[in-house]
């Protein structure tokens, strides 16, 4: 059963749109996690996520990288609420992803409103408050 999963992953990697032909031996040496890292580095977040789910690996890092990429991609005319909602919906139920770290990325690139919206989804106040104070959002930090 495990070999069938490996072959399916290798076939997905050989697809023309991905273009990473690997032998079985190369795959074993590379390890699935490094393969996922390479896919994320190529902005192939969806495939990396699907492979993680298929192989039973944690998806948190892939989702986190995807969310940070969404923060960095400023689409003209797209309201910050829409971006925040999209990220929140995609990450809903994912316990290992820190909304505070994604919000910090938004703050670093000057998207303070988006950062504040994302911090609303952070369940741990201990992660929310330091960034809110850093952003000088004292009233939100006190709530």
Short mmCIF file of N, CA and C in Angstrom, two decimals:
data_model
loop_
_atom_site.label_atom_id
_atom_site.label_comp_id
_atom_site.label_asym_id
_atom_site.label_seq_id
_atom_site.Cartn_x
_atom_site.Cartn_y
_atom_site.Cartn_z
N UNK A 1 0.83 -1.20 0.00
CA UNK A 1 0.00 0.00 0.00
C UNK A 1 0.87 1.26 0.00
N UNK A 2 1.94 1.23 0.76
CA UNK A 2 2.83 2.40 0.84
C UNK A 2 3.51 2.67 -0.51
N UNK A 3 3.86 1.62 -1.22
CA UNK A 3 4.51 1.80 -2.52
C UNK A 3 3.54 2.43 -3.52
N UNK A 4 2.27 2.11 -3.41
CA UNK A 4 1.26 2.70 -4.31
C UNK A 4 1.17 4.21 -4.05
N UNK A 5 1.18 4.59 -2.78
CA UNK A 5 1.15 6.02 -2.45
C UNK A 5 2.38 6.73 -3.01
N UNK A 6 3.52 6.09 -2.84
CA UNK A 6 4.76 6.69 -3.33
C UNK A 6 4.71 6.86 -4.84
N UNK A 7 4.24 5.85 -5.55
CA UNK A 7 4.14 5.95 -7.01
C UNK A 7 3.18 7.06 -7.44
N UNK A 8 2.09 7.21 -6.73
CA UNK A 8 1.15 8.29 -7.06
C UNK A 8 1.78 9.67 -6.85
N UNK A 9 2.55 9.80 -5.78
CA UNK A 9 3.25 11.06 -5.52
C UNK A 9 4.27 11.32 -6.62
N UNK A 10 5.04 10.30 -6.98
CA UNK A 10 6.04 10.45 -8.03
C UNK A 10 5.39 10.82 -9.36
N UNK A 11 4.25 10.23 -9.67
CA UNK A 11 3.55 10.58 -10.91
C UNK A 11 3.05 12.03 -10.88
N UNK A 12 2.58 12.47 -9.72
CA UNK A 12 2.15 13.86 -9.60
C UNK A 12 3.32 14.81 -9.81
N UNK A 13 4.48 14.42 -9.33
CA UNK A 13 5.67 15.27 -9.47
C UNK A 13 6.14 15.32 -10.93
N UNK A 14 5.92 14.26 -11.67
CA UNK A 14 6.34 14.20 -13.08
C UNK A 14 5.41 14.99 -14.00
N UNK A 15 4.26 15.37 -13.50
CA UNK A 15 3.31 16.10 -14.33
C UNK A 15 4.01 17.30 -14.98
N UNK A 16 3.60 17.60 -16.19
CA UNK A 16 4.22 18.67 -16.97
C UNK A 16 4.23 20.01 -16.25
N UNK A 17 3.16 20.30 -15.53
CA UNK A 17 3.07 21.60 -14.85
C UNK A 17 4.02 21.69 -13.65
N UNK A 18 4.42 20.56 -13.09
CA UNK A 18 5.34 20.55 -11.95
C UNK A 18 6.78 20.36 -12.41
N UNK A 19 7.01 19.32 -13.21
CA UNK A 19 8.31 19.12 -13.82
C UNK A 19 9.43 18.70 -12.89
N UNK A 20 9.13 17.85 -11.92
CA UNK A 20 10.17 17.33 -11.04
C UNK A 20 10.16 15.80 -11.18
N UNK A 21 10.83 15.28 -12.21
CA UNK A 21 10.86 13.82 -12.35
C UNK A 21 11.86 13.23 -11.34
N UNK A 22 11.38 12.34 -10.51
CA UNK A 22 12.22 11.70 -9.51
C UNK A 22 12.12 10.19 -9.64
N UNK A 23 13.22 9.54 -9.40
CA UNK A 23 13.19 8.08 -9.31
C UNK A 23 12.76 7.71 -7.89
N UNK A 24 12.44 6.46 -7.71
CA UNK A 24 12.04 5.97 -6.39
C UNK A 24 13.18 6.17 -5.38
N UNK A 25 14.40 5.87 -5.81
CA UNK A 25 15.56 6.03 -4.93
C UNK A 25 15.77 7.50 -4.56
N UNK A 26 15.65 8.39 -5.53
CA UNK A 26 15.79 9.81 -5.25
C UNK A 26 14.73 10.28 -4.25
N UNK A 27 13.52 9.79 -4.43
CA UNK A 27 12.42 10.14 -3.52
C UNK A 27 12.74 9.70 -2.09
N UNK A 28 13.27 8.48 -1.95
CA UNK A 28 13.61 7.98 -0.62
C UNK A 28 14.72 8.79 0.02
N UNK A 29 15.70 9.19 -0.78
CA UNK A 29 16.80 10.00 -0.26
C UNK A 29 16.32 11.41 0.08
N UNK A 30 15.49 11.97 -0.79
CA UNK A 30 15.00 13.34 -0.60
C UNK A 30 14.07 13.44 0.60
N UNK A 31 13.27 12.48 0.85
CA UNK A 31 12.22 12.39 1.88
C UNK A 31 11.00 13.22 1.47
N UNK A 32 9.83 12.74 1.85
CA UNK A 32 8.61 13.48 1.50
C UNK A 32 8.58 14.90 2.03
N UNK A 33 9.10 15.14 3.23
CA UNK A 33 9.05 16.49 3.79
C UNK A 33 9.89 17.48 2.98
N UNK A 34 11.05 17.05 2.52
CA UNK A 34 11.86 17.94 1.68
C UNK A 34 11.20 18.17 0.33
N UNK A 35 10.51 17.17 -0.17
CA UNK A 35 9.76 17.33 -1.41
C UNK A 35 8.66 18.38 -1.23
N UNK A 36 7.98 18.32 -0.10
CA UNK A 36 6.95 19.31 0.22
C UNK A 36 7.58 20.71 0.30
N UNK A 37 8.72 20.81 0.94
CA UNK A 37 9.41 22.09 1.03
C UNK A 37 9.76 22.65 -0.35
N UNK A 38 10.18 21.78 -1.25
CA UNK A 38 10.50 22.23 -2.61
C UNK A 38 9.26 22.72 -3.34
N UNK A 39 8.16 22.02 -3.15
CA UNK A 39 6.91 22.44 -3.78
C UNK A 39 6.46 23.80 -3.25
N UNK A 40 6.58 23.98 -1.95
CA UNK A 40 6.21 25.28 -1.35
C UNK A 40 7.13 26.37 -1.90
N UNK A 41 8.40 26.06 -2.04
CA UNK A 41 9.35 27.03 -2.61
C UNK A 41 9.01 27.41 -4.04
N UNK A 42 8.33 26.53 -4.75
CA UNK A 42 7.90 26.80 -6.14
C UNK A 42 6.48 27.37 -6.19
N UNK A 43 5.92 27.70 -5.04
CA UNK A 43 4.54 28.22 -4.94
C UNK A 43 3.50 27.20 -5.39
N UNK A 44 3.78 25.95 -5.23
CA UNK A 44 2.83 24.88 -5.54
C UNK A 44 2.17 24.43 -4.24
N UNK A 45 1.54 25.39 -3.56
CA UNK A 45 0.96 25.13 -2.24
C UNK A 45 -0.15 24.09 -2.27
N UNK A 46 -0.98 24.15 -3.29
CA UNK A 46 -2.12 23.22 -3.35
C UNK A 46 -1.63 21.78 -3.49
N UNK A 47 -0.69 21.54 -4.37
CA UNK A 47 -0.16 20.19 -4.54
C UNK A 47 0.56 19.74 -3.27
N UNK A 48 1.32 20.63 -2.66
CA UNK A 48 2.01 20.29 -1.42
C UNK A 48 1.00 19.91 -0.33
N UNK A 49 -0.08 20.66 -0.26
CA UNK A 49 -1.13 20.38 0.73
C UNK A 49 -1.76 19.02 0.46
N UNK A 50 -2.09 18.76 -0.79
CA UNK A 50 -2.73 17.49 -1.14
C UNK A 50 -1.80 16.30 -0.87
N UNK A 51 -0.53 16.45 -1.15
CA UNK A 51 0.42 15.36 -0.88
C UNK A 51 0.55 15.14 0.62
N UNK A 52 0.60 16.22 1.39
CA UNK A 52 0.65 16.08 2.85
C UNK A 52 -0.55 15.29 3.35
N UNK A 53 -1.71 15.67 2.91
CA UNK A 53 -2.93 14.97 3.34
C UNK A 53 -2.90 13.51 2.90
N UNK A 54 -2.48 13.26 1.68
CA UNK A 54 -2.45 11.92 1.14
C UNK A 54 -1.49 11.01 1.89
N UNK A 55 -0.33 11.57 2.27
CA UNK A 55 0.68 10.78 2.96
C UNK A 55 0.52 10.81 4.49
N UNK A 56 -0.44 11.59 4.97
CA UNK A 56 -0.67 11.66 6.41
C UNK A 56 0.33 12.55 7.13
N UNK A 57 0.89 13.53 6.43
CA UNK A 57 1.83 14.46 7.03
C UNK A 57 1.09 15.70 7.52
N UNK A 58 1.70 16.45 8.41
CA UNK A 58 1.09 17.68 8.90
C UNK A 58 1.01 18.71 7.78
N UNK A 59 -0.11 19.41 7.71
CA UNK A 59 -0.32 20.41 6.66
C UNK A 59 -0.08 21.83 7.17
N UNK A 60 0.21 21.99 8.45
CA UNK A 60 0.30 23.32 9.05
C UNK A 60 1.31 24.24 8.38
N UNK A 61 2.50 23.71 8.09
CA UNK A 61 3.53 24.56 7.47
C UNK A 61 3.12 25.00 6.07
N UNK A 62 2.53 24.10 5.32
CA UNK A 62 2.09 24.45 3.96
C UNK A 62 1.03 25.54 4.02
N UNK A 63 0.07 25.38 4.93
CA UNK A 63 -0.99 26.37 5.07
C UNK A 63 -0.43 27.71 5.53
N UNK A 64 0.53 27.67 6.43
CA UNK A 64 1.14 28.90 6.92
C UNK A 64 1.87 29.64 5.79
N UNK A 65 2.65 28.91 5.01
CA UNK A 65 3.35 29.53 3.88
C UNK A 65 2.36 30.09 2.85
N UNK A 66 1.29 29.35 2.61
CA UNK A 66 0.26 29.82 1.67
C UNK A 66 -0.34 31.13 2.17
N UNK A 67 -0.68 31.18 3.44
CA UNK A 67 -1.30 32.38 4.00
C UNK A 67 -0.35 33.58 3.92
N UNK A 68 0.91 33.35 4.23
CA UNK A 68 1.88 34.44 4.16
C UNK A 68 2.06 34.91 2.73
N UNK A 69 1.98 34.01 1.79
CA UNK A 69 2.07 34.38 0.37
C UNK A 69 0.87 35.24 -0.02
N UNK A 70 -0.30 34.91 0.51
CA UNK A 70 -1.51 35.70 0.23
C UNK A 70 -1.36 37.12 0.78
N UNK A 71 -0.73 37.24 1.93
CA UNK A 71 -0.51 38.54 2.55
C UNK A 71 0.44 39.38 1.69
N UNK A 72 1.46 38.75 1.15
CA UNK A 72 2.45 39.48 0.35
C UNK A 72 1.93 39.85 -1.03
N UNK A 73 0.97 39.09 -1.54
CA UNK A 73 0.41 39.36 -2.87
C UNK A 73 -0.69 40.41 -2.74
N UNK A 74 -0.36 41.63 -3.03
CA UNK A 74 -1.35 42.70 -2.94
C UNK A 74 -2.09 42.80 -4.26
N UNK A 75 -3.35 42.37 -4.24
CA UNK A 75 -4.18 42.43 -5.43
C UNK A 75 -4.89 43.78 -5.43
N UNK A 76 -4.72 44.52 -6.50
CA UNK A 76 -5.29 45.85 -6.60
C UNK A 76 -6.81 45.79 -6.53
N UNK A 77 -7.39 46.60 -5.67
CA UNK A 77 -8.84 46.69 -5.57
C UNK A 77 -9.47 45.65 -4.66
N UNK A 78 -8.68 44.74 -4.12
CA UNK A 78 -9.24 43.71 -3.24
C UNK A 78 -9.21 44.21 -1.80
N UNK A 79 -10.38 44.31 -1.16
CA UNK A 79 -10.40 44.82 0.22
C UNK A 79 -9.70 43.87 1.19
N UNK A 80 -9.14 44.46 2.24
CA UNK A 80 -8.42 43.67 3.25
C UNK A 80 -9.33 42.65 3.93
N UNK A 81 -10.61 43.01 4.08
CA UNK A 81 -11.56 42.09 4.71
C UNK A 81 -11.70 40.81 3.89
N UNK A 82 -11.64 40.95 2.57
CA UNK A 82 -11.77 39.79 1.68
C UNK A 82 -10.55 38.87 1.82
N UNK A 83 -9.38 39.46 1.89
CA UNK A 83 -8.15 38.67 2.05
C UNK A 83 -8.17 37.96 3.39
N UNK A 84 -8.54 38.68 4.45
CA UNK A 84 -8.58 38.09 5.78
C UNK A 84 -9.59 36.95 5.85
N UNK A 85 -10.75 37.16 5.25
CA UNK A 85 -11.79 36.12 5.25
C UNK A 85 -11.32 34.87 4.51
N UNK A 86 -10.67 35.07 3.38
CA UNK A 86 -10.17 33.93 2.61
C UNK A 86 -9.15 33.12 3.41
N UNK A 87 -8.25 33.82 4.08
CA UNK A 87 -7.24 33.15 4.89
C UNK A 87 -7.90 32.43 6.06
N UNK A 88 -8.82 33.10 6.73
CA UNK A 88 -9.50 32.49 7.88
C UNK A 88 -10.27 31.25 7.47
N UNK A 89 -10.95 31.31 6.35
CA UNK A 89 -11.72 30.15 5.89
C UNK A 89 -10.82 28.98 5.56
N UNK A 90 -9.70 29.25 4.91
CA UNK A 90 -8.80 28.17 4.51
C UNK A 90 -8.12 27.53 5.73
N UNK A 91 -7.83 28.34 6.74
CA UNK A 91 -7.11 27.84 7.91
C UNK A 91 -8.04 27.39 9.02
N UNK A 92 -9.33 27.49 8.81
CA UNK A 92 -10.30 27.11 9.83
C UNK A 92 -10.09 25.64 10.24
N UNK A 93 -9.96 25.42 11.53
CA UNK A 93 -9.78 24.07 12.04
C UNK A 93 -8.34 23.61 12.08
N UNK A 94 -7.43 24.41 11.57
CA UNK A 94 -6.01 24.05 11.60
C UNK A 94 -5.39 24.60 12.88
N UNK A 95 -5.11 23.72 13.81
CA UNK A 95 -4.66 24.16 15.13
C UNK A 95 -3.19 24.58 15.19
N UNK A 96 -2.39 24.12 14.25
CA UNK A 96 -0.96 24.40 14.32
C UNK A 96 -0.52 25.67 13.61
N UNK A 97 -1.45 26.39 13.03
CA UNK A 97 -1.10 27.60 12.29
C UNK A 97 -1.32 28.82 13.18
N UNK A 98 -0.33 29.67 13.27
CA UNK A 98 -0.41 30.87 14.09
C UNK A 98 -0.87 32.05 13.25
N UNK A 99 -2.05 32.54 13.56
CA UNK A 99 -2.54 33.73 12.89
C UNK A 99 -1.68 34.95 13.26
N UNK A 100 -1.08 34.92 14.43
CA UNK A 100 -0.22 36.03 14.86
C UNK A 100 1.00 36.15 13.95
N UNK A 101 1.59 35.03 13.55
CA UNK A 101 2.76 35.10 12.67
C UNK A 101 2.36 35.60 11.28
N UNK A 102 1.19 35.23 10.82
CA UNK A 102 0.70 35.71 9.53
C UNK A 102 0.38 37.20 9.63
N UNK A 103 -0.21 37.60 10.75
CA UNK A 103 -0.52 39.02 10.97
C UNK A 103 0.76 39.84 11.03
N UNK A 104 1.80 39.29 11.63
CA UNK A 104 3.08 39.99 11.69
C UNK A 104 3.64 40.23 10.28
N UNK A 105 3.50 39.24 9.41
CA UNK A 105 3.94 39.42 8.02
C UNK A 105 3.16 40.56 7.36
N UNK A 106 1.86 40.60 7.62
CA UNK A 106 1.02 41.68 7.06
C UNK A 106 1.48 43.03 7.60
N UNK A 107 1.78 43.10 8.87
CA UNK A 107 2.24 44.34 9.48
C UNK A 107 3.57 44.79 8.88
N UNK A 108 4.47 43.83 8.67
CA UNK A 108 5.79 44.16 8.13
C UNK A 108 5.72 44.78 6.74
N UNK A 109 4.71 44.40 5.95
CA UNK A 109 4.60 44.95 4.59
C UNK A 109 3.63 46.12 4.53
N UNK A 110 3.24 46.64 5.71
CA UNK A 110 2.42 47.84 5.75
C UNK A 110 0.92 47.61 5.62
N UNK A 111 0.47 46.40 5.85
CA UNK A 111 -0.97 46.09 5.76
C UNK A 111 -1.52 45.93 7.18
N UNK A 112 -1.57 47.06 7.90
CA UNK A 112 -1.97 47.04 9.31
C UNK A 112 -3.41 46.60 9.50
N UNK A 113 -4.30 47.03 8.62
CA UNK A 113 -5.70 46.64 8.75
C UNK A 113 -5.84 45.13 8.62
N UNK A 114 -5.14 44.55 7.65
CA UNK A 114 -5.18 43.11 7.47
C UNK A 114 -4.59 42.41 8.69
N UNK A 115 -3.51 42.95 9.23
CA UNK A 115 -2.90 42.36 10.42
C UNK A 115 -3.89 42.34 11.58
N UNK A 116 -4.61 43.43 11.78
CA UNK A 116 -5.59 43.50 12.86
C UNK A 116 -6.71 42.50 12.64
N UNK A 117 -7.18 42.38 11.41
CA UNK A 117 -8.24 41.43 11.09
C UNK A 117 -7.79 39.99 11.33
N UNK A 118 -6.56 39.69 11.00
CA UNK A 118 -6.04 38.34 11.20
C UNK A 118 -5.82 38.03 12.68
N UNK A 119 -5.44 39.04 13.44
CA UNK A 119 -5.24 38.83 14.87
C UNK A 119 -6.55 38.50 15.58
N UNK A 120 -7.66 38.94 15.02
CA UNK A 120 -8.96 38.58 15.59
C UNK A 120 -9.17 37.07 15.60
N UNK A 121 -8.56 36.38 14.66
CA UNK A 121 -8.73 34.93 14.56
C UNK A 121 -7.74 34.16 15.43
N UNK A 122 -6.77 34.84 15.99
CA UNK A 122 -5.77 34.18 16.84
C UNK A 122 -6.41 33.81 18.18
N UNK A 123 -6.46 32.52 18.50
CA UNK A 123 -7.13 32.11 19.73
C UNK A 123 -6.32 32.38 21.01
N UNK A 124 -5.02 32.53 20.89
CA UNK A 124 -4.17 32.73 22.06
C UNK A 124 -3.88 34.22 22.27
N UNK A 125 -4.42 34.75 23.37
CA UNK A 125 -4.21 36.17 23.68
C UNK A 125 -2.73 36.48 23.88
N UNK A 126 -1.99 35.52 24.37
CA UNK A 126 -0.56 35.73 24.61
C UNK A 126 0.18 35.98 23.29
N UNK A 127 -0.36 35.51 22.19
CA UNK A 127 0.25 35.77 20.89
C UNK A 127 -0.29 37.05 20.26
N UNK A 128 -1.51 37.42 20.61
CA UNK A 128 -2.15 38.62 20.05
C UNK A 128 -1.56 39.90 20.62
N UNK A 129 -1.51 39.97 21.94
CA UNK A 129 -1.21 41.22 22.64
C UNK A 129 0.14 41.83 22.26
N UNK A 130 1.24 41.06 22.23
CA UNK A 130 2.52 41.70 21.89
C UNK A 130 2.51 42.39 20.51
N UNK A 131 1.88 41.76 19.54
CA UNK A 131 1.84 42.38 18.21
C UNK A 131 0.93 43.60 18.20
N UNK A 132 -0.20 43.52 18.89
CA UNK A 132 -1.09 44.68 18.97
C UNK A 132 -0.39 45.86 19.64
N UNK A 133 0.37 45.60 20.68
CA UNK A 133 1.12 46.67 21.35
C UNK A 133 2.18 47.22 20.41
N UNK A 134 2.86 46.34 19.70
CA UNK A 134 3.88 46.76 18.74
C UNK A 134 3.26 47.64 17.64
N UNK A 135 2.02 47.31 17.26
CA UNK A 135 1.31 48.07 16.24
C UNK A 135 0.65 49.33 16.80
N UNK A 136 0.80 49.55 18.09
CA UNK A 136 0.19 50.68 18.80
C UNK A 136 -1.35 50.63 18.76
N UNK A 137 -1.88 49.44 18.77
CA UNK A 137 -3.32 49.20 18.84
C UNK A 137 -3.68 48.87 20.28
N UNK A 138 -3.48 49.83 21.16
CA UNK A 138 -3.60 49.60 22.59
C UNK A 138 -5.03 49.21 23.01
N UNK A 139 -6.02 49.85 22.40
CA UNK A 139 -7.40 49.54 22.77
C UNK A 139 -7.77 48.10 22.42
N UNK A 140 -7.32 47.63 21.25
CA UNK A 140 -7.56 46.23 20.89
C UNK A 140 -6.82 45.29 21.82
N UNK A 141 -5.62 45.68 22.24
CA UNK A 141 -4.82 44.84 23.12
C UNK A 141 -5.49 44.68 24.49
N UNK A 142 -6.20 45.70 24.93
CA UNK A 142 -6.86 45.63 26.23
C UNK A 142 -8.13 44.81 26.18
N UNK A 143 -8.72 44.65 25.01
CA UNK A 143 -9.96 43.86 24.89
C UNK A 143 -9.66 42.44 25.01
#
